[in-house]
């Protein structure tokens, strides 16, 4: 009888596969989330070969440091060879929705510093069109109502992400609005439009910082998609 791999095992598989993109002697960009945690654990096994990491969240920084991997400030580097991160959705062009872990803004900053974005994901994340996953948007709290009105006018259905009965506060001290029912037909245009709304810190569409490669965990092994 064939034993199906769990989502956790698929995440471990791609987390380990991402090591092949890590450049010896350099600083690696590190994303956030359960898939990236597998990558961080794998990275720890080769930590003596790298200079360290630039991290996209407090959570990843803590995990990296706990495993003895030096963490550099993004302002200490000019460019990174590679950024490794997960996604909530990735389409056939490498456009992504991210921010399920509320780290989207820092993720976009580290991605923008990097020559290559390697997305690691289990196959459930591959979609034909972005928009089924509730789109995370980091918003300055004062602008929440107006931003939600703008999404509602586009047909979206909004909620402010909660933690312990209160609005979740991001690493940047802001809130997250999650938006359902959006049609994101043109991710580049959509990202540019929403990012210009006053009070939006960043939208979770990664089109201008799309993936260059996706390591997709499947039942038959890791598939490499290049964009
Ligand atoms: C965090 C992210 C994550 O990359 C995304 O939510 C995927 O997470 P996971 O690997 O846990 O499924 O964007 O802000």
PDB file of N, CA and C and ligand atoms in Angstrom, residues 7 11 31-37 56 83 85-89 97-105 107 120-122 125 133 136 161 206, ligand 1:
ATOM      1  N   UNK A   7       1.629  16.792   4.838  1.00  0.00           N
ATOM      2  CA  UNK A   7       2.033  18.151   4.439  1.00  0.00           C
ATOM      3  C   UNK A   7       3.336  18.527   5.155  1.00  0.00           C
ATOM      4  N   UNK A  11       6.888  19.654   3.493  1.00  0.00           N
ATOM      5  CA  UNK A  11       7.578  20.894   3.874  1.00  0.00           C
ATOM      6  C   UNK A  11       9.035  20.607   4.238  1.00  0.00           C
ATOM      7  N   UNK A  31      12.922  33.731   4.983  1.00  0.00           N
ATOM      8  CA  UNK A  31      11.522  34.118   5.139  1.00  0.00           C
ATOM      9  C   UNK A  31      10.937  33.686   6.471  1.00  0.00           C
ATOM     10  N   UNK A  32       9.637  33.445   6.450  1.00  0.00           N
ATOM     11  CA  UNK A  32       8.889  33.170   7.681  1.00  0.00           C
ATOM     12  C   UNK A  32       7.831  32.101   7.415  1.00  0.00           C
ATOM     13  N   UNK A  33       7.566  31.279   8.433  1.00  0.00           N
ATOM     14  CA  UNK A  33       6.461  30.320   8.315  1.00  0.00           C
ATOM     15  C   UNK A  33       6.907  28.902   8.622  1.00  0.00           C
ATOM     16  N   UNK A  34       5.937  27.985   8.564  1.00  0.00           N
ATOM     17  CA  UNK A  34       6.233  26.602   8.950  1.00  0.00           C
ATOM     18  C   UNK A  34       7.155  25.920   7.944  1.00  0.00           C
ATOM     19  N   UNK A  35       7.048  26.274   6.657  1.00  0.00           N
ATOM     20  CA  UNK A  35       7.937  25.667   5.660  1.00  0.00           C
ATOM     21  C   UNK A  35       9.353  26.214   5.834  1.00  0.00           C
ATOM     22  N   UNK A  36       9.437  27.521   6.061  1.00  0.00           N
ATOM     23  CA  UNK A  36      10.755  28.132   6.288  1.00  0.00           C
ATOM     24  C   UNK A  36      11.396  27.582   7.564  1.00  0.00           C
ATOM     25  N   UNK A  37      10.594  27.256   8.555  1.00  0.00           N
ATOM     26  CA  UNK A  37      11.177  26.667   9.775  1.00  0.00           C
ATOM     27  C   UNK A  37      11.943  25.385   9.445  1.00  0.00           C
ATOM     28  N   UNK A  56      13.282  37.817   8.045  1.00  0.00           N
ATOM     29  CA  UNK A  56      12.094  38.603   7.696  1.00  0.00           C
ATOM     30  C   UNK A  56      11.088  38.703   8.841  1.00  0.00           C
ATOM     31  N   UNK A  83      17.020  34.572  -1.582  1.00  0.00           N
ATOM     32  CA  UNK A  83      16.019  34.669  -0.511  1.00  0.00           C
ATOM     33  C   UNK A  83      15.157  33.417  -0.573  1.00  0.00           C
ATOM     34  N   UNK A  85      11.802  31.551   0.890  1.00  0.00           N
ATOM     35  CA  UNK A  85      10.581  31.806   1.659  1.00  0.00           C
ATOM     36  C   UNK A  85       9.440  30.932   1.139  1.00  0.00           C
ATOM     37  N   UNK A  86       8.432  30.782   1.946  1.00  0.00           N
ATOM     38  CA  UNK A  86       7.233  30.038   1.567  1.00  0.00           C
ATOM     39  C   UNK A  86       6.219  30.959   0.892  1.00  0.00           C
ATOM     40  N   UNK A  87       5.022  30.425   0.670  1.00  0.00           N
ATOM     41  CA  UNK A  87       3.940  31.217   0.071  1.00  0.00           C
ATOM     42  C   UNK A  87       2.606  30.611   0.493  1.00  0.00           C
ATOM     43  N   UNK A  88       1.585  31.435   0.477  1.00  0.00           N
ATOM     44  CA  UNK A  88       0.225  30.931   0.713  1.00  0.00           C
ATOM     45  C   UNK A  88      -0.398  30.457  -0.596  1.00  0.00           C
ATOM     46  N   UNK A  89      -0.015  31.148  -1.687  1.00  0.00           N
ATOM     47  CA  UNK A  89      -0.421  30.723  -3.038  1.00  0.00           C
ATOM     48  C   UNK A  89       0.710  31.096  -3.990  1.00  0.00           C
ATOM     49  N   UNK A  97       0.759  35.015  -3.311  1.00  0.00           N
ATOM     50  CA  UNK A  97       0.115  35.674  -2.171  1.00  0.00           C
ATOM     51  C   UNK A  97       0.862  35.194  -0.939  1.00  0.00           C
ATOM     52  N   UNK A  98       1.266  36.161  -0.099  1.00  0.00           N
ATOM     53  CA  UNK A  98       1.994  35.844   1.119  1.00  0.00           C
ATOM     54  C   UNK A  98       1.462  36.703   2.267  1.00  0.00           C
ATOM     55  N   UNK A  99       1.854  36.304   3.476  1.00  0.00           N
ATOM     56  CA  UNK A  99       1.441  37.093   4.634  1.00  0.00           C
ATOM     57  C   UNK A  99       0.559  36.345   5.602  1.00  0.00           C
ATOM     58  N   UNK A 100       0.378  35.038   5.334  1.00  0.00           N
ATOM     59  CA  UNK A 100      -0.393  34.220   6.270  1.00  0.00           C
ATOM     60  C   UNK A 100       0.214  34.250   7.670  1.00  0.00           C
ATOM     61  N   UNK A 101       1.514  34.490   7.729  1.00  0.00           N
ATOM     62  CA  UNK A 101       2.204  34.590   9.018  1.00  0.00           C
ATOM     63  C   UNK A 101       2.423  36.031   9.443  1.00  0.00           C
ATOM     64  N   UNK A 102       1.768  36.965   8.740  1.00  0.00           N
ATOM     65  CA  UNK A 102       1.781  38.406   9.077  1.00  0.00           C
ATOM     66  C   UNK A 102       3.146  39.071   8.893  1.00  0.00           C
ATOM     67  N   UNK A 103       4.051  38.415   8.151  1.00  0.00           N
ATOM     68  CA  UNK A 103       5.405  38.970   8.012  1.00  0.00           C
ATOM     69  C   UNK A 103       5.643  39.580   6.628  1.00  0.00           C
ATOM     70  N   UNK A 104       4.543  39.863   5.901  1.00  0.00           N
ATOM     71  CA  UNK A 104       4.668  40.218   4.484  1.00  0.00           C
ATOM     72  C   UNK A 104       5.559  41.400   4.185  1.00  0.00           C
ATOM     73  N   UNK A 105       5.523  42.440   5.022  1.00  0.00           N
ATOM     74  CA  UNK A 105       6.304  43.642   4.691  1.00  0.00           C
ATOM     75  C   UNK A 105       7.799  43.364   4.778  1.00  0.00           C
ATOM     76  N   UNK A 107       9.142  40.510   4.614  1.00  0.00           N
ATOM     77  CA  UNK A 107       9.449  39.521   3.571  1.00  0.00           C
ATOM     78  C   UNK A 107       9.699  40.224   2.239  1.00  0.00           C
ATOM     79  N   UNK A 120       9.570  27.968  -1.453  1.00  0.00           N
ATOM     80  CA  UNK A 120       9.452  26.553  -1.057  1.00  0.00           C
ATOM     81  C   UNK A 120       8.019  26.330  -0.577  1.00  0.00           C
ATOM     82  N   UNK A 121       7.376  25.321  -1.159  1.00  0.00           N
ATOM     83  CA  UNK A 121       5.953  25.129  -0.857  1.00  0.00           C
ATOM     84  C   UNK A 121       5.536  23.698  -1.126  1.00  0.00           C
ATOM     85  N   UNK A 122       4.544  23.233  -0.390  1.00  0.00           N
ATOM     86  CA  UNK A 122       3.957  21.940  -0.747  1.00  0.00           C
ATOM     87  C   UNK A 122       2.964  22.182  -1.881  1.00  0.00           C
ATOM     88  N   UNK A 125      -0.133  24.628  -2.516  1.00  0.00           N
ATOM     89  CA  UNK A 125      -0.016  26.088  -2.688  1.00  0.00           C
ATOM     90  C   UNK A 125      -0.056  26.523  -4.162  1.00  0.00           C
ATOM     91  N   UNK A 133      -7.025  32.267  -1.307  1.00  0.00           N
ATOM     92  CA  UNK A 133      -6.530  32.487   0.065  1.00  0.00           C
ATOM     93  C   UNK A 133      -6.848  33.932   0.457  1.00  0.00           C
ATOM     94  N   UNK A 136      -3.713  38.947   2.678  1.00  0.00           N
ATOM     95  CA  UNK A 136      -3.276  39.763   3.811  1.00  0.00           C
ATOM     96  C   UNK A 136      -2.780  41.139   3.332  1.00  0.00           C
ATOM     97  N   UNK A 161      -7.398  40.900  11.221  1.00  0.00           N
ATOM     98  CA  UNK A 161      -6.902  39.663  11.849  1.00  0.00           C
ATOM     99  C   UNK A 161      -6.777  39.845  13.363  1.00  0.00           C
ATOM    100  N   UNK A 206       2.815  39.338  -4.145  1.00  0.00           N
ATOM    101  CA  UNK A 206       4.228  39.463  -4.493  1.00  0.00           C
ATOM    102  C   UNK A 206       4.342  39.264  -6.001  1.00  0.00           C
TER     103      UNK A 206
HETATM  104  C1  LIG B   1       4.375  34.480   6.295  1.00  0.00           C
HETATM  105  C2  LIG B   1       4.274  33.941   4.916  1.00  0.00           C
HETATM  106  C3  LIG B   1       4.500  32.477   4.740  1.00  0.00           C
HETATM  107  O1  LIG B   1       5.531  32.296   3.838  1.00  0.00           O
HETATM  108  C4  LIG B   1       3.241  31.847   4.234  1.00  0.00           C
HETATM  109  O2  LIG B   1       2.173  32.169   5.109  1.00  0.00           O
HETATM  110  C5  LIG B   1       3.394  30.329   4.123  1.00  0.00           C
HETATM  111  O3  LIG B   1       3.510  29.796   5.409  1.00  0.00           O
HETATM  112  P1  LIG B   1       3.626  28.241   5.677  1.00  0.00           P
HETATM  113  O4  LIG B   1       4.942  27.811   5.170  1.00  0.00           O
HETATM  114  O5  LIG B   1       3.498  28.129   7.181  1.00  0.00           O
HETATM  115  O6  LIG B   1       2.481  27.563   4.970  1.00  0.00           O
HETATM  116  O7  LIG B   1       4.017  34.621   3.967  1.00  0.00           O
HETATM  117  O8  LIG B   1       4.013  35.833   6.354  1.00  0.00           O
END
